[in-house]
XYZ file of C-alpha atoms in Angstrom:
782
model
C -4.681 1.004 90.758
C -3.525 1.608 87.132
C -0.839 3.940 88.447
C 0.656 1.214 90.651
C 0.561 -1.351 87.829
C 2.416 1.067 85.488
C 5.048 1.765 88.136
C 5.608 -1.954 88.650
C 6.125 -2.479 84.892
C 8.736 0.284 84.788
C 10.661 -1.317 87.676
C 10.590 -4.723 85.976
C 11.875 -3.266 82.666
C 14.710 -1.427 84.403
C 15.778 -4.653 86.089
C 15.845 -6.463 82.760
C 17.783 -3.705 80.914
C 21.335 -4.764 81.998
C 20.617 -8.317 80.838
C 19.425 -6.987 77.463
C 22.558 -4.844 77.103
C 24.833 -7.706 78.142
C 23.170 -9.942 75.579
C 23.992 -7.360 72.881
C 27.739 -7.244 73.740
C 29.797 -9.888 71.929
C 33.261 -8.881 73.180
C 34.873 -6.611 75.762
C 38.260 -6.084 77.346
C 41.245 -3.810 77.879
C 42.814 -2.060 74.862
C 45.217 0.270 76.661
C 46.809 0.724 80.068
C 43.682 2.605 81.157
C 41.475 2.086 78.095
C 38.615 -0.419 77.736
C 36.298 -1.481 74.940
C 32.950 -3.125 74.237
C 31.899 -4.507 70.833
C 28.217 -5.193 70.150
C 26.722 -7.562 67.606
C 26.064 -4.693 65.159
C 29.780 -3.876 64.900
C 29.702 -0.825 67.207
C 32.980 -0.563 69.143
C 32.880 1.804 72.135
C 36.161 2.793 73.824
C 36.251 4.395 77.271
C 38.883 5.300 79.839
C 41.960 7.500 79.560
C 45.344 7.641 77.823
C 46.120 5.788 74.605
C 45.008 2.702 72.701
C 47.571 -0.053 72.162
C 49.303 -0.114 68.749
C 47.658 -2.490 66.227
C 45.225 -3.777 68.866
C 42.240 -3.951 66.506
C 44.251 -4.504 63.306
C 42.438 -6.162 60.356
C 39.228 -6.812 62.293
C 36.330 -7.454 59.901
C 33.612 -7.194 62.562
C 34.152 -3.528 63.469
C 31.892 -1.130 61.547
C 31.547 1.919 63.793
C 34.043 3.234 66.378
C 33.106 5.653 69.166
C 36.056 6.980 71.195
C 34.958 8.374 74.543
C 36.122 11.408 76.507
C 39.480 10.822 78.210
C 41.214 8.909 75.388
C 44.032 11.108 74.034
C 45.891 8.896 71.518
C 44.060 6.696 68.992
C 45.798 3.768 67.311
C 45.265 0.242 66.075
C 42.558 0.080 63.342
C 44.754 -0.591 60.275
C 43.057 -2.861 57.750
C 39.574 -2.739 59.340
C 37.981 -3.104 55.921
C 34.346 -2.872 57.131
C 34.824 0.288 59.208
C 32.519 3.048 57.910
C 32.301 5.590 60.737
C 34.618 6.958 63.435
C 33.443 9.371 66.150
C 36.263 10.947 68.182
C 35.783 12.807 71.458
C 37.303 16.250 72.017
C 39.985 14.705 74.243
C 41.688 12.935 71.278
C 44.856 14.861 70.440
C 46.954 12.367 68.407
C 46.295 9.827 65.651
C 49.057 7.196 65.601
C 51.041 5.786 62.668
C 48.990 3.523 60.345
C 45.977 3.980 62.692
C 43.334 3.770 59.962
C 45.413 2.721 56.943
C 43.542 0.662 54.318
C 40.141 1.300 55.920
C 38.565 1.476 52.479
C 34.941 1.996 53.544
C 35.759 5.112 55.547
C 34.485 8.140 53.589
C 34.829 10.991 56.091
C 36.565 11.729 59.392
C 36.211 14.610 61.884
C 39.642 15.459 63.324
C 38.643 18.857 64.703
C 40.254 18.216 68.101
C 43.445 16.490 66.889
C 46.830 18.235 67.223
C 49.188 15.630 65.674
C 48.572 13.121 62.860
C 51.423 10.614 62.566
C 52.943 8.835 59.552
C 50.627 6.934 57.171
C 47.651 7.338 59.531
C 45.092 7.143 56.685
C 47.287 5.580 53.979
C 45.304 3.934 51.140
C 41.880 4.930 52.486
C 40.800 5.151 48.864
C 37.230 6.304 49.583
C 38.133 8.978 52.135
C 36.973 12.245 50.552
C 36.472 14.503 53.587
C 38.780 15.175 56.553
C 37.899 18.021 58.914
C 41.166 19.314 60.392
C 41.540 21.198 63.654
C 42.359 24.901 63.948
C 44.861 23.783 66.594
C 46.535 21.172 64.377
C 50.328 21.307 64.813
C 51.830 18.460 62.766
C 50.913 16.147 59.887
C 53.617 13.542 59.251
C 54.814 11.559 56.233
C 52.112 10.313 53.830
C 49.402 10.639 56.512
C 46.681 10.875 53.835
C 48.546 9.284 50.924
C 46.391 7.806 48.146
C 43.106 8.960 49.646
C 40.589 10.897 47.540
C 40.405 14.144 49.501
C 38.865 16.997 47.540
C 40.001 19.829 49.800
C 41.821 20.531 53.066
C 41.944 23.633 55.258
C 45.390 24.316 56.728
C 45.323 26.671 59.717
C 47.947 29.120 60.955
C 48.720 26.781 63.878
C 50.491 24.211 61.660
C 54.223 23.919 62.350
C 55.198 20.733 60.491
C 54.112 19.081 57.215
C 55.861 16.155 55.498
C 54.244 15.186 52.162
C 50.952 14.301 53.906
C 48.675 14.497 50.867
C 50.663 12.766 48.083
C 48.467 10.819 45.684
C 45.418 13.092 46.150
C 44.864 14.573 42.689
C 43.030 17.858 42.076
C 43.309 18.764 45.767
C 42.240 22.256 46.850
C 44.250 23.833 49.680
C 42.446 26.457 51.749
C 45.084 28.536 53.571
C 43.934 30.735 56.476
C 46.597 33.437 56.165
C 49.229 34.213 53.553
C 52.869 33.968 54.675
C 51.959 31.293 57.238
C 53.990 28.053 57.495
C 51.224 26.193 55.628
C 51.241 28.781 52.842
C 55.015 28.619 52.394
C 54.962 24.825 52.482
C 52.302 24.547 49.785
C 54.170 26.986 47.532
C 57.459 25.105 47.938
C 55.833 21.688 47.780
C 54.620 22.298 44.229
C 52.039 19.495 44.323
C 50.670 18.467 40.917
C 47.024 19.126 40.088
C 46.375 21.361 43.092
C 44.530 24.617 43.632
C 45.569 27.042 46.377
C 42.981 29.407 47.855
C 44.543 31.888 50.284
C 43.095 34.629 52.483
C 45.111 37.766 51.701
C 42.914 39.999 53.899
C 43.636 43.719 53.214
C 46.957 43.335 51.374
C 45.758 43.256 47.740
C 46.698 46.036 45.278
C 45.944 46.471 41.553
C 48.713 46.429 38.937
C 47.616 48.752 36.073
C 47.410 47.609 32.438
C 49.927 48.801 29.817
C 48.954 49.036 26.149
C 51.389 47.475 23.624
C 52.980 49.434 20.784
C 54.508 48.344 17.504
C 57.883 47.901 19.181
C 57.128 47.445 22.910
C 55.113 44.772 24.690
C 52.147 45.637 26.912
C 50.595 44.202 30.086
C 47.095 43.253 31.164
C 45.718 44.461 34.510
C 46.730 42.322 37.486
C 46.573 42.062 41.275
C 49.165 41.065 43.858
C 49.459 40.724 47.631
C 51.857 43.182 49.274
C 52.364 40.846 52.262
C 53.519 37.673 50.480
C 54.083 38.915 46.930
C 51.723 36.368 45.353
C 50.328 37.387 41.981
C 46.622 36.873 42.621
C 45.793 37.925 39.069
C 49.069 37.715 37.097
C 49.771 40.348 34.488
C 49.993 38.806 31.039
C 52.461 40.243 28.537
C 50.809 41.526 25.355
C 53.310 41.111 22.482
C 54.266 43.958 20.220
C 52.385 43.879 16.941
C 55.094 42.359 14.738
C 54.930 39.829 11.870
C 54.931 36.819 14.190
C 51.966 38.279 16.060
C 50.236 38.775 12.726
C 50.799 35.113 11.782
C 49.367 33.809 15.073
C 46.438 36.220 14.814
C 45.807 34.861 11.311
C 45.646 31.326 12.733
C 43.141 32.355 15.397
C 40.898 34.072 12.878
C 41.009 31.362 10.177
C 41.178 28.175 12.309
C 39.258 29.140 15.462
C 37.132 31.876 13.835
C 37.820 34.463 16.553
C 40.210 37.140 17.737
C 43.154 35.916 19.845
C 43.094 36.114 23.637
C 46.147 37.720 25.255
C 47.356 34.562 27.021
C 47.138 32.432 23.905
C 48.711 35.095 21.705
C 51.659 35.469 24.069
C 52.168 31.693 24.315
C 52.370 31.072 20.565
C 54.290 34.261 19.689
C 56.833 33.562 22.459
C 57.386 30.094 20.991
C 58.069 31.573 17.560
C 60.383 34.264 18.986
C 62.508 31.767 20.996
C 62.587 29.190 18.209
C 60.975 26.506 20.393
C 58.051 26.489 17.932
C 57.756 26.797 14.172
C 54.791 27.524 11.912
C 53.691 23.898 11.603
C 53.842 23.522 15.423
C 51.432 26.428 15.760
C 48.988 25.114 13.176
C 49.087 21.547 14.553
C 48.496 22.973 18.011
C 45.404 24.836 16.810
C 43.830 21.927 14.912
C 44.395 19.513 17.835
C 42.738 21.863 20.353
C 39.329 21.080 21.835
C 38.118 24.470 20.674
C 38.740 23.547 17.038
C 37.271 20.072 17.476
C 34.139 21.623 18.983
C 33.591 23.525 15.736
C 32.666 20.103 14.242
C 33.722 21.055 10.710
C 33.327 18.553 7.910
C 36.430 17.052 6.310
C 35.761 19.142 3.226
C 35.582 22.371 5.260
C 38.686 21.434 7.275
C 40.795 20.887 4.146
C 39.523 24.169 2.666
C 40.458 25.959 5.885
C 44.040 24.631 5.735
C 44.407 25.738 2.108
C 43.503 29.285 3.164
C 45.678 29.228 6.316
C 48.806 27.607 4.914
C 48.737 28.271 1.164
C 46.822 31.562 1.285
C 44.359 30.457 -1.389
C 41.301 28.337 -2.087
C 41.732 24.669 -2.921
C 42.148 23.245 -6.381
C 39.892 20.325 -7.332
C 42.623 17.724 -7.805
C 44.544 18.639 -4.645
C 41.456 18.748 -2.473
C 40.317 15.340 -3.730
C 43.738 13.876 -2.884
C 43.710 15.133 0.726
C 40.075 14.156 1.275
C 41.034 10.661 0.150
C 43.694 10.591 2.883
C 41.228 11.703 5.548
C 38.552 9.261 4.387
C 41.139 6.486 4.676
C 41.453 7.273 8.391
C 44.510 9.520 8.465
C 44.413 12.532 10.847
C 44.078 16.146 9.761
C 47.712 16.728 10.746
C 48.627 14.643 7.682
C 47.415 17.545 5.539
C 49.445 20.022 7.639
C 52.584 17.906 7.274
C 52.006 17.615 3.531
C 51.557 21.366 3.065
C 54.749 22.056 5.086
C 56.925 20.893 2.197
C 55.138 23.039 -0.396
C 56.810 26.114 -1.867
C 53.633 28.119 -1.287
C 53.755 27.554 2.482
C 57.499 28.233 2.639
C 56.958 31.502 0.763
C 54.170 32.506 3.171
C 56.405 31.775 6.187
C 59.222 33.789 4.681
C 56.889 36.793 4.453
C 56.117 36.420 8.186
C 59.756 35.817 9.099
C 59.184 32.388 10.679
C 60.495 28.848 10.259
C 57.951 26.694 8.363
C 58.951 23.475 10.147
C 58.186 20.015 8.853
C 55.333 18.693 10.977
C 55.880 16.125 13.695
C 58.223 13.700 11.873
C 60.946 12.231 14.065
C 64.518 12.459 12.852
C 65.509 8.888 13.826
C 66.646 5.707 12.122
C 62.981 4.922 11.419
C 61.967 7.816 9.137
C 58.369 6.633 8.890
C 57.681 7.122 12.616
C 55.430 10.100 13.292
C 55.522 11.632 16.752
C 51.770 12.104 16.924
C 51.438 8.316 16.577
C 53.439 7.974 19.805
C 52.334 10.947 21.931
C 49.415 13.354 21.931
C 50.002 17.067 21.182
C 49.489 17.741 24.909
C 52.174 15.179 25.803
C 54.462 16.652 23.131
C 54.218 20.042 24.885
C 54.840 18.499 28.304
C 57.919 16.626 27.074
C 59.151 19.910 25.647
C 58.647 21.574 29.055
C 60.605 18.749 30.732
C 63.541 19.133 28.309
C 63.589 22.921 28.727
C 63.697 22.749 32.527
C 66.535 20.188 32.402
C 68.533 22.640 30.305
C 67.625 25.598 32.519
C 68.317 24.027 35.929
C 71.255 21.728 35.109
C 73.086 23.605 32.337
C 71.758 27.081 33.180
C 70.775 27.861 29.597
C 67.855 27.655 27.150
C 68.270 24.995 24.430
C 68.548 25.967 20.793
C 65.911 24.579 18.419
C 68.106 21.648 17.285
C 68.944 20.571 20.842
C 65.313 20.862 21.865
C 64.048 18.906 18.881
C 66.607 16.116 19.340
C 65.695 15.399 22.964
C 61.948 15.718 22.387
C 62.196 13.168 19.581
C 64.279 10.744 21.644
C 61.946 10.923 24.652
C 58.707 10.799 22.662
C 59.915 7.843 20.593
C 61.097 6.194 23.849
C 64.625 5.877 22.534
C 65.722 7.449 25.816
C 64.166 7.577 29.286
C 63.539 10.676 31.382
C 66.568 9.979 33.596
C 68.892 9.646 30.588
C 68.761 13.332 29.720
C 69.339 14.270 33.361
C 72.341 11.966 33.761
C 73.819 12.984 30.384
C 73.636 16.661 31.368
C 75.311 16.073 34.745
C 78.204 14.329 32.965
C 78.684 17.187 30.497
C 81.572 19.675 30.582
C 79.025 22.512 30.682
C 77.665 21.255 33.990
C 81.090 20.523 35.468
C 82.151 24.126 34.785
C 79.307 25.318 37.042
C 81.119 23.703 40.021
C 77.964 23.235 42.126
C 78.104 21.943 45.692
C 75.969 19.013 46.915
C 73.012 21.163 47.962
C 73.016 23.066 44.651
C 73.276 19.745 42.796
C 70.212 18.164 44.447
C 68.307 21.439 44.070
C 68.961 21.375 40.302
C 68.047 17.686 40.235
C 64.745 18.239 42.066
C 63.676 21.165 39.890
C 64.586 19.273 36.706
C 62.954 15.928 37.517
C 60.007 17.049 39.684
C 59.552 20.572 38.359
C 59.712 22.028 41.880
C 61.921 22.362 44.961
C 61.326 19.220 47.064
C 61.725 20.914 50.441
C 61.275 17.734 52.493
C 63.711 15.623 50.431
C 66.635 17.995 49.738
C 68.327 17.636 53.175
C 68.278 13.818 53.065
C 69.699 13.746 49.517
C 72.480 16.131 50.583
C 73.315 13.834 53.501
C 73.401 10.836 51.154
C 75.825 12.678 48.868
C 78.006 13.572 51.841
C 77.917 9.917 52.950
C 79.288 8.807 49.578
C 76.243 8.177 47.335
C 76.980 8.699 43.628
C 75.088 10.849 41.137
C 73.761 7.647 39.540
C 72.405 6.371 42.860
C 70.642 9.639 43.696
C 69.083 9.931 40.213
C 67.887 6.309 40.311
C 66.444 6.852 43.792
C 64.485 9.917 42.680
C 63.300 8.108 39.549
C 61.398 5.636 41.750
C 59.337 8.257 43.584
C 55.662 7.983 42.769
C 55.294 11.620 41.680
C 58.085 11.171 39.107
C 56.761 7.839 37.769
C 53.251 9.302 37.534
C 54.583 12.416 35.771
C 56.411 10.289 33.177
C 53.244 8.280 32.484
C 51.310 11.510 32.039
C 53.976 12.977 29.730
C 54.206 9.804 27.626
C 57.862 9.185 28.524
C 59.659 6.134 29.900
C 61.233 6.812 33.287
C 64.397 4.958 32.313
C 67.010 3.583 34.673
C 70.763 4.119 34.858
C 72.822 0.987 35.409
C 74.579 1.938 38.628
C 77.741 0.034 37.672
C 78.755 -2.270 34.823
C 77.967 -5.908 35.426
C 80.916 -7.182 37.435
C 81.849 -10.838 37.312
C 83.790 -11.847 40.422
C 86.876 -13.990 40.011
C 85.200 -16.644 42.116
C 81.598 -17.086 43.182
C 81.139 -18.063 46.810
C 79.028 -21.084 47.710
C 76.443 -18.792 49.277
C 76.184 -16.629 46.120
C 75.878 -19.670 43.902
C 73.134 -21.074 46.119
C 71.170 -17.829 45.766
C 71.536 -17.859 41.971
C 70.426 -21.502 41.879
C 67.398 -20.413 43.893
C 66.456 -17.829 41.252
C 66.782 -20.310 38.376
C 64.785 -22.928 40.319
C 62.103 -20.279 40.873
C 61.881 -19.736 37.086
C 61.542 -23.484 36.445
C 58.733 -23.818 38.990
C 56.757 -20.673 38.115
C 57.241 -20.591 34.326
C 57.616 -24.250 33.342
C 55.715 -25.695 36.302
C 58.354 -28.276 37.234
C 61.557 -28.894 39.156
C 64.765 -28.084 37.239
C 66.758 -30.808 35.500
C 70.415 -30.833 36.492
C 71.786 -29.934 33.059
C 69.425 -26.999 32.551
C 70.032 -25.713 36.063
C 73.806 -25.757 35.592
C 73.591 -23.982 32.208
C 71.413 -21.125 33.466
C 73.431 -20.716 36.677
C 76.603 -20.625 34.584
C 75.220 -17.862 32.371
C 74.249 -15.778 35.401
C 77.483 -16.278 37.343
C 79.598 -15.480 34.262
C 77.679 -12.250 33.662
C 76.590 -13.344 30.178
C 72.928 -13.138 31.178
C 70.929 -11.030 33.629
C 67.668 -11.879 35.407
C 65.372 -10.419 32.739
C 67.144 -12.371 30.004
C 66.711 -15.617 31.946
C 62.963 -14.987 32.304
C 62.812 -14.213 28.573
C 64.689 -17.422 27.777
C 62.204 -19.528 29.717
C 59.152 -17.794 28.187
C 60.436 -18.221 24.615
C 61.602 -21.811 25.077
C 60.058 -24.622 23.016
C 58.899 -26.317 26.224
C 56.934 -23.247 27.292
C 55.511 -22.613 23.816
C 54.287 -26.218 23.625
C 52.183 -25.605 26.705
C 50.067 -23.164 24.608
C 49.536 -20.888 27.591
C 46.832 -18.217 27.234
C 47.939 -14.593 27.106
C 46.223 -13.760 30.405
C 48.055 -16.654 32.095
C 51.381 -15.431 30.662
C 50.814 -12.051 32.330
C 49.996 -13.788 35.615
C 53.205 -15.840 35.336
C 55.223 -12.648 34.787
C 53.754 -11.030 37.899
C 54.646 -14.067 40.012
C 58.093 -14.618 38.469
C 59.229 -10.980 38.338
C 57.257 -9.171 41.050
C 56.767 -12.048 43.477
C 52.999 -11.593 43.692
C 49.731 -12.099 41.881
C 48.513 -9.455 39.475
C 46.323 -6.491 40.326
C 43.251 -6.113 38.086
C 44.207 -2.763 36.509
C 47.829 -3.694 35.827
C 46.920 -7.076 34.379
C 44.346 -5.514 32.061
C 46.888 -2.993 30.729
C 49.600 -5.570 30.042
C 47.157 -8.089 28.600
C 45.876 -5.455 26.182
C 49.428 -4.776 24.967
C 50.249 -8.479 24.594
C 47.040 -9.180 22.678
C 47.659 -6.178 20.403
C 50.967 -7.676 19.255
C 53.604 -6.491 21.713
C 56.416 -9.072 21.931
C 56.840 -10.722 25.313
C 60.334 -9.241 25.590
C 58.879 -5.733 25.538
C 56.458 -6.699 28.316
C 59.365 -8.105 30.373
C 61.281 -4.843 29.926
C 58.252 -2.984 31.259
C 58.375 -5.067 34.444
C 62.171 -4.629 34.704
C 61.876 -0.997 35.839
C 59.716 -1.793 38.874
C 61.102 -1.550 42.391
C 59.596 -4.943 43.202
C 61.631 -6.731 40.508
C 64.863 -5.000 41.491
C 64.327 -5.999 45.113
C 63.853 -9.627 44.124
C 67.093 -9.465 42.108
C 68.898 -7.959 45.098
C 67.686 -10.850 47.254
C 69.182 -13.362 44.808
C 72.341 -11.310 44.230
C 71.898 -10.888 40.452
C 71.621 -7.944 38.042
C 68.073 -7.098 36.838
C 69.168 -6.319 33.275
C 66.743 -6.118 30.364
C 65.947 -7.960 27.141
C 67.653 -6.783 23.941
C 65.102 -5.222 21.640
C 66.729 -5.418 18.200
C 64.261 -8.042 16.979
C 61.120 -6.442 18.401
C 58.653 -5.543 15.685
C 57.394 -2.596 17.724
C 60.584 -1.344 19.318
C 59.461 2.284 19.159
C 56.236 1.450 20.968
C 57.586 -0.273 24.059
C 55.150 -0.009 26.974
C 55.525 2.142 30.036
C 56.801 0.570 33.274
C 54.741 -1.879 35.317
C 52.431 -0.254 37.890
C 54.251 0.193 41.173
C 52.709 0.349 44.638
C 53.011 4.036 45.775
C 53.777 2.916 49.331
C 56.920 1.176 48.038
C 57.932 4.166 45.912
C 57.835 6.631 48.760
C 59.700 4.397 51.200
C 63.446 3.715 51.301
C 64.894 2.483 48.030
C 66.823 -0.348 49.743
C 65.691 -2.757 52.433
C 67.228 -3.156 55.875
C 69.717 -6.001 56.212
C 68.146 -8.868 58.207
C 71.153 -9.303 60.500
C 71.234 -5.559 61.248
C 67.484 -5.584 61.854
C 67.869 -8.394 64.399
C 70.599 -6.462 66.213
C 68.389 -3.376 66.391
C 65.340 -5.281 67.692
C 67.459 -7.072 70.293
C 68.707 -3.661 71.497
C 65.075 -2.561 71.853
C 64.264 -5.606 73.997
C 67.443 -5.303 76.080
C 67.372 -1.563 76.800
C 63.709 -0.548 76.483
C 62.077 -3.600 78.078
C 65.082 -4.667 80.147
C 65.088 -8.289 79.021
C 66.183 -10.634 76.244
C 63.957 -10.975 73.175
C 61.489 -13.821 72.875
C 61.821 -15.597 69.520
C 58.273 -14.900 68.338
C 58.475 -11.190 69.064
C 61.948 -10.932 67.537
C 60.827 -12.621 64.326
C 57.745 -10.419 64.024
C 59.595 -7.109 64.460
C 62.424 -8.167 62.114
C 59.908 -9.198 59.454
C 58.219 -5.795 59.627
C 61.579 -4.007 59.330
C 62.996 -6.033 56.442
C 59.640 -6.016 54.648
C 59.386 -2.229 54.838
C 56.160 -2.193 56.910
C 57.862 -0.392 59.811
C 60.759 2.043 60.115
C 63.392 1.881 62.877
C 61.747 4.902 64.476
C 58.317 3.238 64.463
C 59.664 0.008 65.970
C 61.337 1.935 68.793
C 58.118 3.863 69.422
C 56.217 0.590 69.479
C 58.414 -0.698 72.322
C 58.122 2.568 74.253
C 54.321 2.493 73.853
C 54.008 -0.979 75.394
C 52.513 -1.647 78.835
C 55.649 -3.620 79.712
C 57.813 -0.512 79.289
C 55.338 1.725 81.110
C 55.547 -0.587 84.139
C 59.309 0.121 84.416
C 58.430 3.725 85.447
C 61.805 5.213 84.415
C 62.890 8.845 84.777
C 63.813 11.195 81.914
C 67.590 10.789 82.313
C 67.300 7.017 82.062
C 65.025 7.396 79.001
C 67.674 9.500 77.226
C 70.363 6.910 78.015
C 68.140 4.217 76.480
C 67.587 6.299 73.332
C 71.342 6.667 72.821
C 71.851 2.904 73.232
C 68.954 1.974 70.915
C 69.153 4.609 68.154
C 72.861 5.538 68.150
C 74.216 2.219 69.505
C 76.442 3.900 72.086
C 76.439 5.356 75.570
C 75.289 8.966 75.913
C 77.952 11.663 76.139
C 77.654 14.046 79.093
C 76.657 17.075 77.022
C 74.014 15.239 74.993
C 72.600 13.521 78.056
C 72.264 16.815 79.915
C 70.667 18.664 76.986
C 68.079 16.001 76.108
C 67.208 15.363 79.757
C 66.641 19.079 80.300
C 64.367 19.252 77.257
C 62.270 16.346 78.528
C 62.116 17.919 81.993
C 60.788 21.084 80.337
C 57.986 19.153 78.639
C 59.398 17.853 75.332
C 57.686 14.534 74.580
C 59.517 11.238 74.106
C 58.219 11.025 70.509
C 59.658 14.475 69.744
C 63.069 13.516 71.121
C 63.046 10.334 69.003
C 62.105 12.352 65.922
C 64.915 14.878 66.500
C 67.516 12.176 67.160
C 66.646 10.388 63.922
C 67.329 13.609 62.014
C 70.963 13.689 63.180
C 73.864 12.948 60.838
C 75.098 10.289 63.259
C 71.804 8.393 63.065
C 71.634 8.729 59.264
C 75.126 7.278 58.940
C 74.163 4.304 61.120
C 70.942 3.838 59.157
C 72.752 3.856 55.793
C 75.062 1.080 57.002
C 72.007 -1.032 57.888
C 70.739 -1.029 54.307
C 71.258 -3.973 51.961
């Protein structure tokens, strides 16, 4: 009897199960031509079926927390901005991750991509908490900025990879694990030259030992090393051991007296080489030692530190009066380098340096119009060295020479004191007679530019810069474009330099301003009245400011400065934090971000004049784009009256996604023409107004590229229903991308490739690399 009762209960429960499951599902539907989804009340989204998911289908959903993609789905797309998404489980059938698929999914911490073959542009852009991505051994391609601004700690790049395009920019301290040396991935990483990266490569059985060579009194020696015979990489580089000359003796003396140890070979070579080339003098060496962490970790008292410098620099013990004087300086808060700089001018130190055959130097004083400025008040010793490296590589790659000590010192001082920006030295060198005598072609020019400004050969950027030069771009335009890349801006911040900006052309005042231009300028002035003064403009004030802008007497930054320093604004007694917020809205067209606002507020509260803050914002891409919209020059505020001219702040924080995209936006009229071509030829109909507006907005706002828009149309169900053959597809591509009918040769070649299995996406990618397409694209820019 009990057995029958139990069986009956099981049957009842099974009948109720579908109702329980249905009650748990809050949404279901179709998310692809043959793909379907179910979302339960706990945020679990399950996708089944075959093929691909529609682009942006689940974009910015807050109710999706966990995604499970079932077997049969091959292309995943559409989860951009799903801010609550924490877990994604992909089946083995998934082979492609689409553009922007999971961008800005900030709660996603790990992703298993072990079956994926292609990861498209910006797939995981700004997933700031993504630390782990398991990549497939069959992975073929990772496209532009796929993992930009994530926090990946390491990636393994297999031998199967055939294409990489800056996929990991913005991931600091990244470790690359390379399967085999001499593979595409290995060569790419070496050429890419990413900052703060570690490369771990499998060299297998190709490693040999390079024997050590002992130094003599006249000849240098070498430490033992190792290198790979297959790729030539120095696995353990051989370090040169200097000959035992007087300069070596001086550096050895510094190690023994200041650090209380014998010198290591690397350190000895570094300091002795600096003395031999003249890039360092005796005071540089001593300041370098006392600013090192190793010295600081000795935790010497002020008394002991002063005594140590007497022995190192004056070769004697201290006298009572002198020691008391220097201790008084230190007790008053001055750094230990003050003692070094003081001793540099003494006859005792100069005599000691003469015995060692070295230049005594004069500390870190800047030779500028402000003789009281000390470099170490502006940059750290580490930044001083990095600025020096930047200057040296500009000389080496642009002028093909090593600078003499005076040239080196001059540029270091100008950059450290922020009298010049990083691009100024580059542009000055390219204008010089020395450079012109080198007679470099366009490719050699951009190669020199890349190695000078980035410190490496930018493999993925060189071809496009060459094409821009061939299309008529000037040296100024190329340098300014490179100066906006995130890696360069970040490097300048790290080095303690301003990026700088070269005025592309002098401010030109047209003979007559058109009504349309004047209306735009009036719009900018009205914007300043509303945002800064909180009111509509009065007619007299509006006319005066518009007149100053149209005559070229004032630029945009000067107008903002005029409003902020006006009596009307001062009488409002606006708080400093509100002033910063006003600047963000007036100059960048947006509210502040927390980090940026905190940095600028700190500078304003510490006494920086508002003009200096405005100049910091002037260098941002966002401000220049706003000025382009209104048809006015960005300009800057004159700094003669600034109390802290030598301490002007670094540029305003810039969104990395803007810095790595095109420098200029697509013209709205051209964007409309392109989108209408997509509707006409890809979908076979006229554009609806809503769709047209949406696509144009994404193009002109920089959210989508022309290539991505075209792919979006081709990926639609409406296009799939047209069921066109390969020849017709190629004809459409010519009409959409190149704005012409296909020639017989091109039509035949591309059709054959598609018949042989080349995908539509690959054909689009190859077409957009052509010179013809690039020329069309350049004409579409504002």
